[in-house]
């Protein structure tokens, strides 16, 4: 168990800018208490399976610098989940009332055209996030549930929204505009927005630091490869192209999402298979990607299946590699020069064989893999040789810290 004295001293040490970062999904509420200034994590946890089985049993975990606690609890909604999280802080520490919190920071997936910076949440902002629900029907409602639950539980604190789309507001029109009729674009908001902003921003900054260069002078490709996956071309610290579009379904092959798809597929399946828009939407979110290709949405399971000789799993990995090579090459041309490629998130940080397959095929750009460094990579690691014309790195992402850091601009104003 935690000793209260030890935790208090941890908190005093980082009393600068402790913030609570909240990331609410449709059936989960993840949280992290950290010092926004230096990223020191004081606690983190999650409540999962919220509202499932009629709210009968959610699973929760809470981790401090010294211990980890797991519980099962009835949990019907995000308000109940927030109560579970606050109870965990009260029971296992650190005590939030002693933490000197400067605010609560919420991840919101879609900020549309309106939100390009972190913003203090007031009724007008809540209404605007609600108005953006049609652009992110799976994500923004859950984000709103999390905000409302946290505001009710911690009413005296300032709550800030940080948007996944915001980092990409610098996309040039040629990259953000779809070739569709004007009313689709002007009236219905049809364009490329991009997602995973905090991750791309954080990894791009760290990659510049690893290169020993000013971010303003770096041309980078960041490959965020997790359950959701997206690529980003970063020029001088600004996003200039990215693979996700109007929604997080576009671009790379993901756990259950297809990525790039001919738009004719929707009409084709409607006419031939009698598929409704709702069925199609559901399948795009849940049944495609690695899942659709080989029956596993988890990349570790896909690799196990490859080792067992499953040809469907082999093809799935080949498609993943094909797209990563294609997107990196295209972004290198867009950038006009490529200084480094950064791999991040669960697959990017851990799947050494996948990184090797991608980098081997990027030899045309003078990429030269350091086989041993890649195989042994742990934490921030350069995985190309010193002779390589383009550097490649593994850079573990830290979205919570990036969100906390960026929120400080409005919290300490
Ligand atoms: P994330 O969404 O960033 O948590 O990443 C989840 C994905 O990372 C899943 O597909 C996992 O299978 C994959 N992953 C996690 N650890 C490993 C590993 N050691 N090797 C390969 N893939 C991994």
PDB file of N, CA, C and O and ligand atoms in Angstrom, residues 224-228 255 290 297-301 303 344-352 397, ligand 1:
ATOM      1  N   UNK A 224       2.142   6.688 -36.232  1.00  0.00           N
ATOM      2  CA  UNK A 224       1.479   6.289 -34.980  1.00  0.00           C
ATOM      3  C   UNK A 224       0.729   5.002 -35.290  1.00  0.00           C
ATOM      4  O   UNK A 224      -0.298   5.005 -35.975  1.00  0.00           O
ATOM      5  N   UNK A 225       1.265   3.880 -34.799  1.00  0.00           N
ATOM      6  CA  UNK A 225       0.709   2.572 -35.156  1.00  0.00           C
ATOM      7  C   UNK A 225       0.223   1.869 -33.895  1.00  0.00           C
ATOM      8  O   UNK A 225       0.976   1.168 -33.221  1.00  0.00           O
ATOM      9  N   UNK A 226      -1.033   2.088 -33.563  1.00  0.00           N
ATOM     10  CA  UNK A 226      -1.652   1.391 -32.442  1.00  0.00           C
ATOM     11  C   UNK A 226      -2.889   0.693 -32.956  1.00  0.00           C
ATOM     12  O   UNK A 226      -2.960   0.348 -34.140  1.00  0.00           O
ATOM     13  N   UNK A 227      -3.870   0.492 -32.086  1.00  0.00           N
ATOM     14  CA  UNK A 227      -5.150  -0.044 -32.547  1.00  0.00           C
ATOM     15  C   UNK A 227      -5.736   0.834 -33.635  1.00  0.00           C
ATOM     16  O   UNK A 227      -6.250   0.362 -34.626  1.00  0.00           O
ATOM     17  N   UNK A 228      -5.676   2.146 -33.392  1.00  0.00           N
ATOM     18  CA  UNK A 228      -5.908   3.124 -34.447  1.00  0.00           C
ATOM     19  C   UNK A 228      -4.539   3.508 -34.976  1.00  0.00           C
ATOM     20  O   UNK A 228      -3.562   3.477 -34.233  1.00  0.00           O
ATOM     21  N   UNK A 255      -6.722  -1.985 -36.459  1.00  0.00           N
ATOM     22  CA  UNK A 255      -7.208  -3.216 -35.833  1.00  0.00           C
ATOM     23  C   UNK A 255      -8.510  -3.690 -36.445  1.00  0.00           C
ATOM     24  O   UNK A 255      -8.634  -4.833 -36.891  1.00  0.00           O
ATOM     25  N   UNK A 290      -7.299  -5.407 -39.728  1.00  0.00           N
ATOM     26  CA  UNK A 290      -6.676  -6.717 -39.465  1.00  0.00           C
ATOM     27  C   UNK A 290      -7.742  -7.763 -39.177  1.00  0.00           C
ATOM     28  O   UNK A 290      -7.655  -8.917 -39.623  1.00  0.00           O
ATOM     29  N   UNK A 297      -7.776  -8.736 -34.361  1.00  0.00           N
ATOM     30  CA  UNK A 297      -7.580  -7.280 -34.417  1.00  0.00           C
ATOM     31  C   UNK A 297      -6.308  -6.849 -33.690  1.00  0.00           C
ATOM     32  O   UNK A 297      -5.843  -5.737 -33.837  1.00  0.00           O
ATOM     33  N   UNK A 298      -5.750  -7.741 -32.897  1.00  0.00           N
ATOM     34  CA  UNK A 298      -4.578  -7.419 -32.089  1.00  0.00           C
ATOM     35  C   UNK A 298      -3.325  -7.838 -32.865  1.00  0.00           C
ATOM     36  O   UNK A 298      -3.213  -8.983 -33.310  1.00  0.00           O
ATOM     37  N   UNK A 299      -2.384  -6.911 -33.009  1.00  0.00           N
ATOM     38  CA  UNK A 299      -1.237  -7.196 -33.881  1.00  0.00           C
ATOM     39  C   UNK A 299      -0.380  -8.351 -33.364  1.00  0.00           C
ATOM     40  O   UNK A 299       0.212  -9.094 -34.153  1.00  0.00           O
ATOM     41  N   UNK A 300      -0.342  -8.479 -32.022  1.00  0.00           N
ATOM     42  CA  UNK A 300       0.436  -9.619 -31.492  1.00  0.00           C
ATOM     43  C   UNK A 300      -0.167 -10.945 -31.947  1.00  0.00           C
ATOM     44  O   UNK A 300       0.551 -11.879 -32.307  1.00  0.00           O
ATOM     45  N   UNK A 301      -1.509 -11.012 -31.953  1.00  0.00           N
ATOM     46  CA  UNK A 301      -2.181 -12.244 -32.395  1.00  0.00           C
ATOM     47  C   UNK A 301      -1.940 -12.466 -33.889  1.00  0.00           C
ATOM     48  O   UNK A 301      -1.788 -13.608 -34.353  1.00  0.00           O
ATOM     49  N   UNK A 303       0.747 -11.589 -35.524  1.00  0.00           N
ATOM     50  CA  UNK A 303       2.127 -12.092 -35.682  1.00  0.00           C
ATOM     51  C   UNK A 303       2.224 -13.558 -35.252  1.00  0.00           C
ATOM     52  O   UNK A 303       2.942 -14.346 -35.877  1.00  0.00           O
ATOM     53  N   UNK A 344       5.765   5.029 -33.419  1.00  0.00           N
ATOM     54  CA  UNK A 344       5.246   5.138 -32.060  1.00  0.00           C
ATOM     55  C   UNK A 344       3.947   4.354 -31.898  1.00  0.00           C
ATOM     56  O   UNK A 344       3.432   3.795 -32.859  1.00  0.00           O
ATOM     57  N   UNK A 345       3.441   4.310 -30.650  1.00  0.00           N
ATOM     58  CA  UNK A 345       2.228   3.580 -30.218  1.00  0.00           C
ATOM     59  C   UNK A 345       2.524   2.069 -30.179  1.00  0.00           C
ATOM     60  O   UNK A 345       3.610   1.640 -30.574  1.00  0.00           O
ATOM     61  N   UNK A 346       1.542   1.297 -29.698  1.00  0.00           N
ATOM     62  CA  UNK A 346       1.767  -0.116 -29.359  1.00  0.00           C
ATOM     63  C   UNK A 346       2.535  -0.905 -30.402  1.00  0.00           C
ATOM     64  O   UNK A 346       3.531  -1.571 -30.091  1.00  0.00           O
ATOM     65  N   UNK A 347       2.106  -0.825 -31.654  1.00  0.00           N
ATOM     66  CA  UNK A 347       2.771  -1.596 -32.711  1.00  0.00           C
ATOM     67  C   UNK A 347       4.086  -0.935 -33.106  1.00  0.00           C
ATOM     68  O   UNK A 347       5.137  -1.592 -33.213  1.00  0.00           O
ATOM     69  N   UNK A 348       4.048   0.376 -33.282  1.00  0.00           N
ATOM     70  CA  UNK A 348       5.258   1.104 -33.699  1.00  0.00           C
ATOM     71  C   UNK A 348       6.392   0.971 -32.696  1.00  0.00           C
ATOM     72  O   UNK A 348       7.561   0.881 -33.065  1.00  0.00           O
ATOM     73  N   UNK A 349       6.028   0.939 -31.409  1.00  0.00           N
ATOM     74  CA  UNK A 349       7.069   0.868 -30.376  1.00  0.00           C
ATOM     75  C   UNK A 349       7.600  -0.548 -30.167  1.00  0.00           C
ATOM     76  O   UNK A 349       8.724  -0.724 -29.697  1.00  0.00           O
ATOM     77  N   UNK A 350       6.761  -1.560 -30.482  1.00  0.00           N
ATOM     78  CA  UNK A 350       7.134  -2.920 -30.076  1.00  0.00           C
ATOM     79  C   UNK A 350       7.362  -3.924 -31.209  1.00  0.00           C
ATOM     80  O   UNK A 350       7.997  -4.950 -30.981  1.00  0.00           O
ATOM     81  N   UNK A 351       6.793  -3.657 -32.388  1.00  0.00           N
ATOM     82  CA  UNK A 351       6.882  -4.684 -33.451  1.00  0.00           C
ATOM     83  C   UNK A 351       8.134  -4.447 -34.298  1.00  0.00           C
ATOM     84  O   UNK A 351       8.085  -3.824 -35.373  1.00  0.00           O
ATOM     85  N   UNK A 352       9.272  -4.967 -33.821  1.00  0.00           N
ATOM     86  CA  UNK A 352      10.560  -4.731 -34.488  1.00  0.00           C
ATOM     87  C   UNK A 352      10.554  -5.297 -35.908  1.00  0.00           C
ATOM     88  O   UNK A 352      11.109  -4.676 -36.829  1.00  0.00           O
ATOM     89  N   UNK A 397       5.167   7.255 -27.373  1.00  0.00           N
ATOM     90  CA  UNK A 397       4.325   8.448 -27.329  1.00  0.00           C
ATOM     91  C   UNK A 397       3.935   8.789 -25.894  1.00  0.00           C
ATOM     92  O   UNK A 397       4.067   7.952 -24.987  1.00  0.00           O
TER      93      UNK A 397
HETATM   94  P1  LIG B   1      -2.140   0.959 -28.694  1.00  0.00           P
HETATM   95  O1  LIG B   1      -3.459   1.277 -29.345  1.00  0.00           O
HETATM   96  O2  LIG B   1      -1.108   2.022 -28.902  1.00  0.00           O
HETATM   97  O3  LIG B   1      -2.287   0.537 -27.268  1.00  0.00           O
HETATM   98  O4  LIG B   1      -1.556  -0.317 -29.458  1.00  0.00           O
HETATM   99  C1  LIG B   1      -2.241  -1.544 -29.458  1.00  0.00           C
HETATM  100  C2  LIG B   1      -1.621  -2.450 -30.507  1.00  0.00           C
HETATM  101  O5  LIG B   1      -0.227  -2.623 -30.197  1.00  0.00           O
HETATM  102  C3  LIG B   1      -2.243  -3.837 -30.523  1.00  0.00           C
HETATM  103  O6  LIG B   1      -2.482  -4.235 -31.856  1.00  0.00           O
HETATM  104  C4  LIG B   1      -1.169  -4.695 -29.901  1.00  0.00           C
HETATM  105  O7  LIG B   1      -1.189  -6.000 -30.388  1.00  0.00           O
HETATM  106  C5  LIG B   1       0.088  -3.984 -30.351  1.00  0.00           C
HETATM  107  N1  LIG B   1       1.217  -4.383 -29.519  1.00  0.00           N
HETATM  108  C6  LIG B   1       1.395  -4.164 -28.202  1.00  0.00           C
HETATM  109  N2  LIG B   1       2.532  -4.748 -27.762  1.00  0.00           N
HETATM  110  C7  LIG B   1       3.085  -5.350 -28.842  1.00  0.00           C
HETATM  111  C8  LIG B   1       4.259  -6.133 -29.057  1.00  0.00           C
HETATM  112  N3  LIG B   1       5.091  -6.411 -28.044  1.00  0.00           N
HETATM  113  N4  LIG B   1       4.504  -6.566 -30.308  1.00  0.00           N
HETATM  114  C9  LIG B   1       3.661  -6.297 -31.309  1.00  0.00           C
HETATM  115  N5  LIG B   1       2.530  -5.579 -31.184  1.00  0.00           N
HETATM  116  C10 LIG B   1       2.248  -5.109 -29.963  1.00  0.00           C
END
